[in-house]
Coordinates of C-alpha atoms and ligand atoms in Angstrom, one line a residue:
X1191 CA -48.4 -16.0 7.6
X1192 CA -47.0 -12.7 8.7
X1193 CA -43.8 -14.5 10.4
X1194 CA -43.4 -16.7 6.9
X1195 CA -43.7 -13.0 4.9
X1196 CA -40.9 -11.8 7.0
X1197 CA -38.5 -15.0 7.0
X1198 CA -38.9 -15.2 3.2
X1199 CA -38.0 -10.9 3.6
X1200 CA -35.1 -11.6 4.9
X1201 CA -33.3 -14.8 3.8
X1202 CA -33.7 -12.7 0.0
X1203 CA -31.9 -9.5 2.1
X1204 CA -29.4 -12.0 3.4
X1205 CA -29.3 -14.0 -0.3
X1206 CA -28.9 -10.2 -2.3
X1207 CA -25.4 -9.5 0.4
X1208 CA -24.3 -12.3 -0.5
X1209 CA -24.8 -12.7 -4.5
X1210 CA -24.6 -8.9 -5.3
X1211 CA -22.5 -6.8 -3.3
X1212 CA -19.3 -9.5 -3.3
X1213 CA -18.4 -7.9 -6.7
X1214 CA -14.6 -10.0 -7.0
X1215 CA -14.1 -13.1 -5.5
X1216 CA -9.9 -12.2 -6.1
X1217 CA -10.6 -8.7 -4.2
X1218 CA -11.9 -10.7 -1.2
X1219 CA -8.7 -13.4 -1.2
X1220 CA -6.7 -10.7 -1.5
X1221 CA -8.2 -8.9 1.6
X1222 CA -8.0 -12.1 3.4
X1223 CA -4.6 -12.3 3.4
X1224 CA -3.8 -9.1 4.7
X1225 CA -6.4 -10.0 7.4
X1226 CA -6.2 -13.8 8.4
X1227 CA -3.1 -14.8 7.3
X1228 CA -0.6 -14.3 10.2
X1229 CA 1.8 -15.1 7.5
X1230 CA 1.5 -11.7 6.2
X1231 CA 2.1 -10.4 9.5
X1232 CA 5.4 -12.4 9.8
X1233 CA 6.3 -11.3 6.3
X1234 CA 5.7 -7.1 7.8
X1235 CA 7.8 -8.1 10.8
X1236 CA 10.9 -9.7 8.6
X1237 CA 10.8 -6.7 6.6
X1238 CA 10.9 -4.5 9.5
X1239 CA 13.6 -6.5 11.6
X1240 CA 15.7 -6.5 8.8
X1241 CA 15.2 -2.7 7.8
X1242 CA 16.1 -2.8 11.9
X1243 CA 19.2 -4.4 11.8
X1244 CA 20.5 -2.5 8.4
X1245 CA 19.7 0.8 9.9
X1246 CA 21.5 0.0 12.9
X1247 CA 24.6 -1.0 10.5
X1248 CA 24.2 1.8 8.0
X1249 CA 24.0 4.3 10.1
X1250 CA 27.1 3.6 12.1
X1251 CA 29.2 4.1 8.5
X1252 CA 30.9 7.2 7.5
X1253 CA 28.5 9.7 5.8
X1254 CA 29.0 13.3 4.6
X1255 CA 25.3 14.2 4.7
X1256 CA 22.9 14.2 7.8
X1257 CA 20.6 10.7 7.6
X1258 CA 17.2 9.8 6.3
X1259 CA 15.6 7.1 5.1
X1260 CA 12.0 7.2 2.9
X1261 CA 9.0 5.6 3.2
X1262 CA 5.7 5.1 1.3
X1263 CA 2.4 5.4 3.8
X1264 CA -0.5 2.5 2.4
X1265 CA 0.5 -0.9 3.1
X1266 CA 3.8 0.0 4.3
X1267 CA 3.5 2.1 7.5
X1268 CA -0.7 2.0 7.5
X1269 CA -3.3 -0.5 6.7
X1270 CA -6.6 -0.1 4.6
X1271 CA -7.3 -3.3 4.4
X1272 CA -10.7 -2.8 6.4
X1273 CA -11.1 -0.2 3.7
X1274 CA -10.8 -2.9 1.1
X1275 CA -13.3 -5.3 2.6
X1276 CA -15.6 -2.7 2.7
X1277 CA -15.0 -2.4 -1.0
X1278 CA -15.4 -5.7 -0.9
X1279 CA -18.6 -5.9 0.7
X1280 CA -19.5 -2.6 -1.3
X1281 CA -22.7 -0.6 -2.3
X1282 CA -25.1 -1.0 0.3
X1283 CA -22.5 -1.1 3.6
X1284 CA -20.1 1.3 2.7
X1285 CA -20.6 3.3 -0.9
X1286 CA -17.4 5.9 0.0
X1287 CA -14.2 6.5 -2.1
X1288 CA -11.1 6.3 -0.6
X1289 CA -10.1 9.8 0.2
X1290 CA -13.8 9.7 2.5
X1291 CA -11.9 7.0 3.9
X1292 CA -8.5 9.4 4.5
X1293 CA -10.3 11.5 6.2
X1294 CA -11.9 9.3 8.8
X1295 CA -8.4 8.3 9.7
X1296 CA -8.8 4.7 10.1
X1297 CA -5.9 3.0 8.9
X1298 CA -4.0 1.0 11.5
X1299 CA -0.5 0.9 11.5
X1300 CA 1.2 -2.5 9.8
X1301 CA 3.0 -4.7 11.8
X1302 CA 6.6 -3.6 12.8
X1303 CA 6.3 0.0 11.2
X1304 CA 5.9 1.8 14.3
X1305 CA 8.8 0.5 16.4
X1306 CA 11.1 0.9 13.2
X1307 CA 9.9 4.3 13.0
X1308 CA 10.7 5.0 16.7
X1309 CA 13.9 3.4 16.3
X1310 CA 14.9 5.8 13.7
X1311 CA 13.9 8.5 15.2
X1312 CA 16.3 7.4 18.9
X1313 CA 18.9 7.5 16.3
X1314 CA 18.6 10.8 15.3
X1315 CA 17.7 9.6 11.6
X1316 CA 15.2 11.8 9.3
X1317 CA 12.2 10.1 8.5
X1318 CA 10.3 11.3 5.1
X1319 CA 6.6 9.9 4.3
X1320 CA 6.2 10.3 0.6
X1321 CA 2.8 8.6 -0.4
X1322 CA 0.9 9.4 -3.4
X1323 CA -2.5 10.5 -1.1
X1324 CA -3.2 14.0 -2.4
X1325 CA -1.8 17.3 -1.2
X1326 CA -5.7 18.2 0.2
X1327 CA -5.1 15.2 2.1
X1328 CA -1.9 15.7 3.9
X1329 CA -3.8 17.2 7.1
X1330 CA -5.5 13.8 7.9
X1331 CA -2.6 11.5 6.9
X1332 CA -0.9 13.4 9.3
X1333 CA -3.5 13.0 11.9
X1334 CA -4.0 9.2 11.3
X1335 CA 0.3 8.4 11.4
X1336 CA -0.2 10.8 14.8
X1337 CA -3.2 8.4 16.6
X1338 CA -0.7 6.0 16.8
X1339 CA 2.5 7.8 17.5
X1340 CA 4.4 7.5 14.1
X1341 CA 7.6 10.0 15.2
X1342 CA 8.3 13.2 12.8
X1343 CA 4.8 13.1 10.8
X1344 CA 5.2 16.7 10.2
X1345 CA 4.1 18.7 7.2
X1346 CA 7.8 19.0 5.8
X1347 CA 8.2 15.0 6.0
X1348 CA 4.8 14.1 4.8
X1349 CA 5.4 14.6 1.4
X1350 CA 2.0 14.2 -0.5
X1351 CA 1.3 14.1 -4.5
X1352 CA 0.9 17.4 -5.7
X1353 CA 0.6 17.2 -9.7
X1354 CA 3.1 14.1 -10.5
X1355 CA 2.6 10.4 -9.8
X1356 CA 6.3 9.9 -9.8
X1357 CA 7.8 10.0 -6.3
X1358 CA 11.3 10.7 -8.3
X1359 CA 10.8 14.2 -7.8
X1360 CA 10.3 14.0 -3.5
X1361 CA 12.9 11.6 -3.7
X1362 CA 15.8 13.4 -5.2
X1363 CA 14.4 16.6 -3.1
X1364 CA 14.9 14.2 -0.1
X1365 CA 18.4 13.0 -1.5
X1366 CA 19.8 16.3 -2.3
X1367 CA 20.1 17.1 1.7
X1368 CA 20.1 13.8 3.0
X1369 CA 22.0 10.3 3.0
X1370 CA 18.9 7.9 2.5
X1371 CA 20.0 4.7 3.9
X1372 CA 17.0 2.8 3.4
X1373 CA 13.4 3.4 1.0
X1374 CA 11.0 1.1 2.1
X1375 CA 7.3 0.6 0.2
X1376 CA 5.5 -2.0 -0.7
X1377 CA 5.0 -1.1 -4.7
X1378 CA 8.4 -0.7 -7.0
X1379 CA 7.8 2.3 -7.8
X1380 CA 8.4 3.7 -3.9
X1381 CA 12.5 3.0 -4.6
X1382 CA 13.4 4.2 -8.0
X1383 CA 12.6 5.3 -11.0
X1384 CA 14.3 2.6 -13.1
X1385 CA 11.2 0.4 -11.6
X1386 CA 8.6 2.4 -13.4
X1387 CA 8.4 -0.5 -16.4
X1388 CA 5.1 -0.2 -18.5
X1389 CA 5.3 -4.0 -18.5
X1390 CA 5.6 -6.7 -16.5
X1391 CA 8.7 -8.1 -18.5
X1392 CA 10.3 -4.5 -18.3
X1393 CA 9.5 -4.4 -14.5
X1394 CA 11.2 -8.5 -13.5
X1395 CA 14.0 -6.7 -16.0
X1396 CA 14.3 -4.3 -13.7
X1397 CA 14.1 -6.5 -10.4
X1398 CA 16.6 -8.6 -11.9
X1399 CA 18.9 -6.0 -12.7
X1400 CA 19.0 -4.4 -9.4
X1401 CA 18.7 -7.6 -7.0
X1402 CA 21.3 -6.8 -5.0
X1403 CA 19.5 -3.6 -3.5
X1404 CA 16.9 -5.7 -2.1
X1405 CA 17.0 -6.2 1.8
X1406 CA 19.7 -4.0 2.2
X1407 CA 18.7 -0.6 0.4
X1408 CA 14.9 -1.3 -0.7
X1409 CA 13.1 -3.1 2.1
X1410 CA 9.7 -4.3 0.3
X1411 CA 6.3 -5.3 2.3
X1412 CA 3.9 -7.5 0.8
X1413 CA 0.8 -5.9 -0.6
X1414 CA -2.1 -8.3 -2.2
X1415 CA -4.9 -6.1 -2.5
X1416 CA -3.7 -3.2 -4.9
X1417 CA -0.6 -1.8 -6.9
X1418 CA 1.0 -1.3 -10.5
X1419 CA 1.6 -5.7 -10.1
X1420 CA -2.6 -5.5 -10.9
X1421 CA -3.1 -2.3 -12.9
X1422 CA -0.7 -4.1 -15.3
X1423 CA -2.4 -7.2 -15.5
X1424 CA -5.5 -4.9 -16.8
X1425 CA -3.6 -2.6 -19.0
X1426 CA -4.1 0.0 -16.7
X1427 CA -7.8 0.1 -18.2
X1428 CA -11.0 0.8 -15.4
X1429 CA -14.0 0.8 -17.0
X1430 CA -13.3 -3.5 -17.6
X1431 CA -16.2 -5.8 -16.9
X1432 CA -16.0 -8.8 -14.6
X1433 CA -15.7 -11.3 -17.9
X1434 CA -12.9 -8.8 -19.4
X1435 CA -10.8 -8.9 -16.3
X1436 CA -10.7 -12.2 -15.6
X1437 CA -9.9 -13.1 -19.7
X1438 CA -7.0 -10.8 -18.9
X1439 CA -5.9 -12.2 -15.6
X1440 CA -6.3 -15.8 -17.4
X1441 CA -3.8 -14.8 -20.5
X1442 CA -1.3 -14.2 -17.8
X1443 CA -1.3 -17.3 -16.4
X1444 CA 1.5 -19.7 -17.0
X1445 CA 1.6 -23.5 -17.0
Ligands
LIG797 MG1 1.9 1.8 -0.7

């Protein structure tokens, strides 16, 4: 009797994982891919042989300014996507906010960041981090891009978010001293301002309109799990329930 008490315990405990705590079904595909699909890891690679390559060319051209190029941190140098799952898996295994997670400095570098960081760095070229993690936080980005050897992740090229979401501002800082060859980030919004479209019509306007840059000045890595692509699709609202964001996600579907 005792035994069937504690089997019945604990196929509920097992049961309540698995009916409560996986609060998106789309969070958890989009997790997956990061982390199963090796096709995502091809897709970091070709965006960091190619960035390769164009560096390489670029930076054997004529320029009248020492050389730099810009990149964004999450999901383009590092990883969270083991912070996602536990998101994923949330409320009893892991009931932290992100900049908990910062702090712990867990993120794992993305395939092909590190040796195109090196690379740049044999070649004498600048490398500026600007992410959109908090000033307070700049200490353990630091630390976390260190544990695995990123080159120049110092506190005058980690350039954090102070008061503005904008990276414009770090960006023409950057630009003012600096020829950037290459920006490389995995949301629009890391290359230019002209990407920072309310809409998703204004942002493929945008795309469309500047196609050219892509692959040779903007190198873009492929990011499932979070960015403006999603907040848009929500209207930028958080306090949606599960019904409400799937409606929305639904009215954007074509066929
Ligand atoms: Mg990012």
């Amino acid at each position: 009797m005792k035994k069937y008490i504690l089997l019945v315990i604990l196929i509920s405990f097992v049961f309540a994982i698995h009916s409560e705590s996986l609060n998106d079904e789309g969070s958890l595909m989009a997790v997956l891919y990061h982390q199963v699909a090796a096709e995502y890891q091809a897709l970091c690679y070709q965006a960091y042989n190619l960035a390769s390559d164009r560096l390489i060319l670029l930076a054997g051209q004529n320029h009248t300014k020492p050389l730099a190029v810009i990149m964004d941190v999450d999901e383009t140098v590092l990883s969270n996507s083991k912070y996602n799952a536990l998101e994923v898996m949330r409320a009893r295994e892991y009931p932290k906010e992100f900049y908990q997670w910062i702090e712990e400095m867990r993120s794992e570098p993305i395939a092909g960041a590190l040796q195109f960081t090196v690379l740049a760095d044999s070649l004498g070229i600048k490398i500026f981090y600007i992410t959109n993690r908090r000033d307070h936080k700049q200490a353990a980005t630091i630390g976390n891009l260190k544990k695995y050897g990123f080159p120049q992740a110092e506190p005058d090229q980690v350039l954090c978010k102070a008061r503005e979401s904008s990276k414009e501002g770090r960006r023409l800082q950057v630009m003012a001293d600096y020829d950037v060859l290459l920006l490389i980030g995995d949301n629009l919004i890391d290359f230019a301002e002209y990407f920072a479209g309310d809409t998703i019509e204004e942002r493929a306007e945008a795309v469309e309109e500047w196609q050219s840059l892509f692959g040779r000045r903007y190198i873009v890595l492929p990011n499932t799990m979070h960015g403006y692509w999603q907040k848009i699709i929500t209207d930028f609202e958080y306090d949606l329930t599960p019904e409400q964001i799937r409606e929305k996600r639904i009215n954007h579907l074509k066929y």
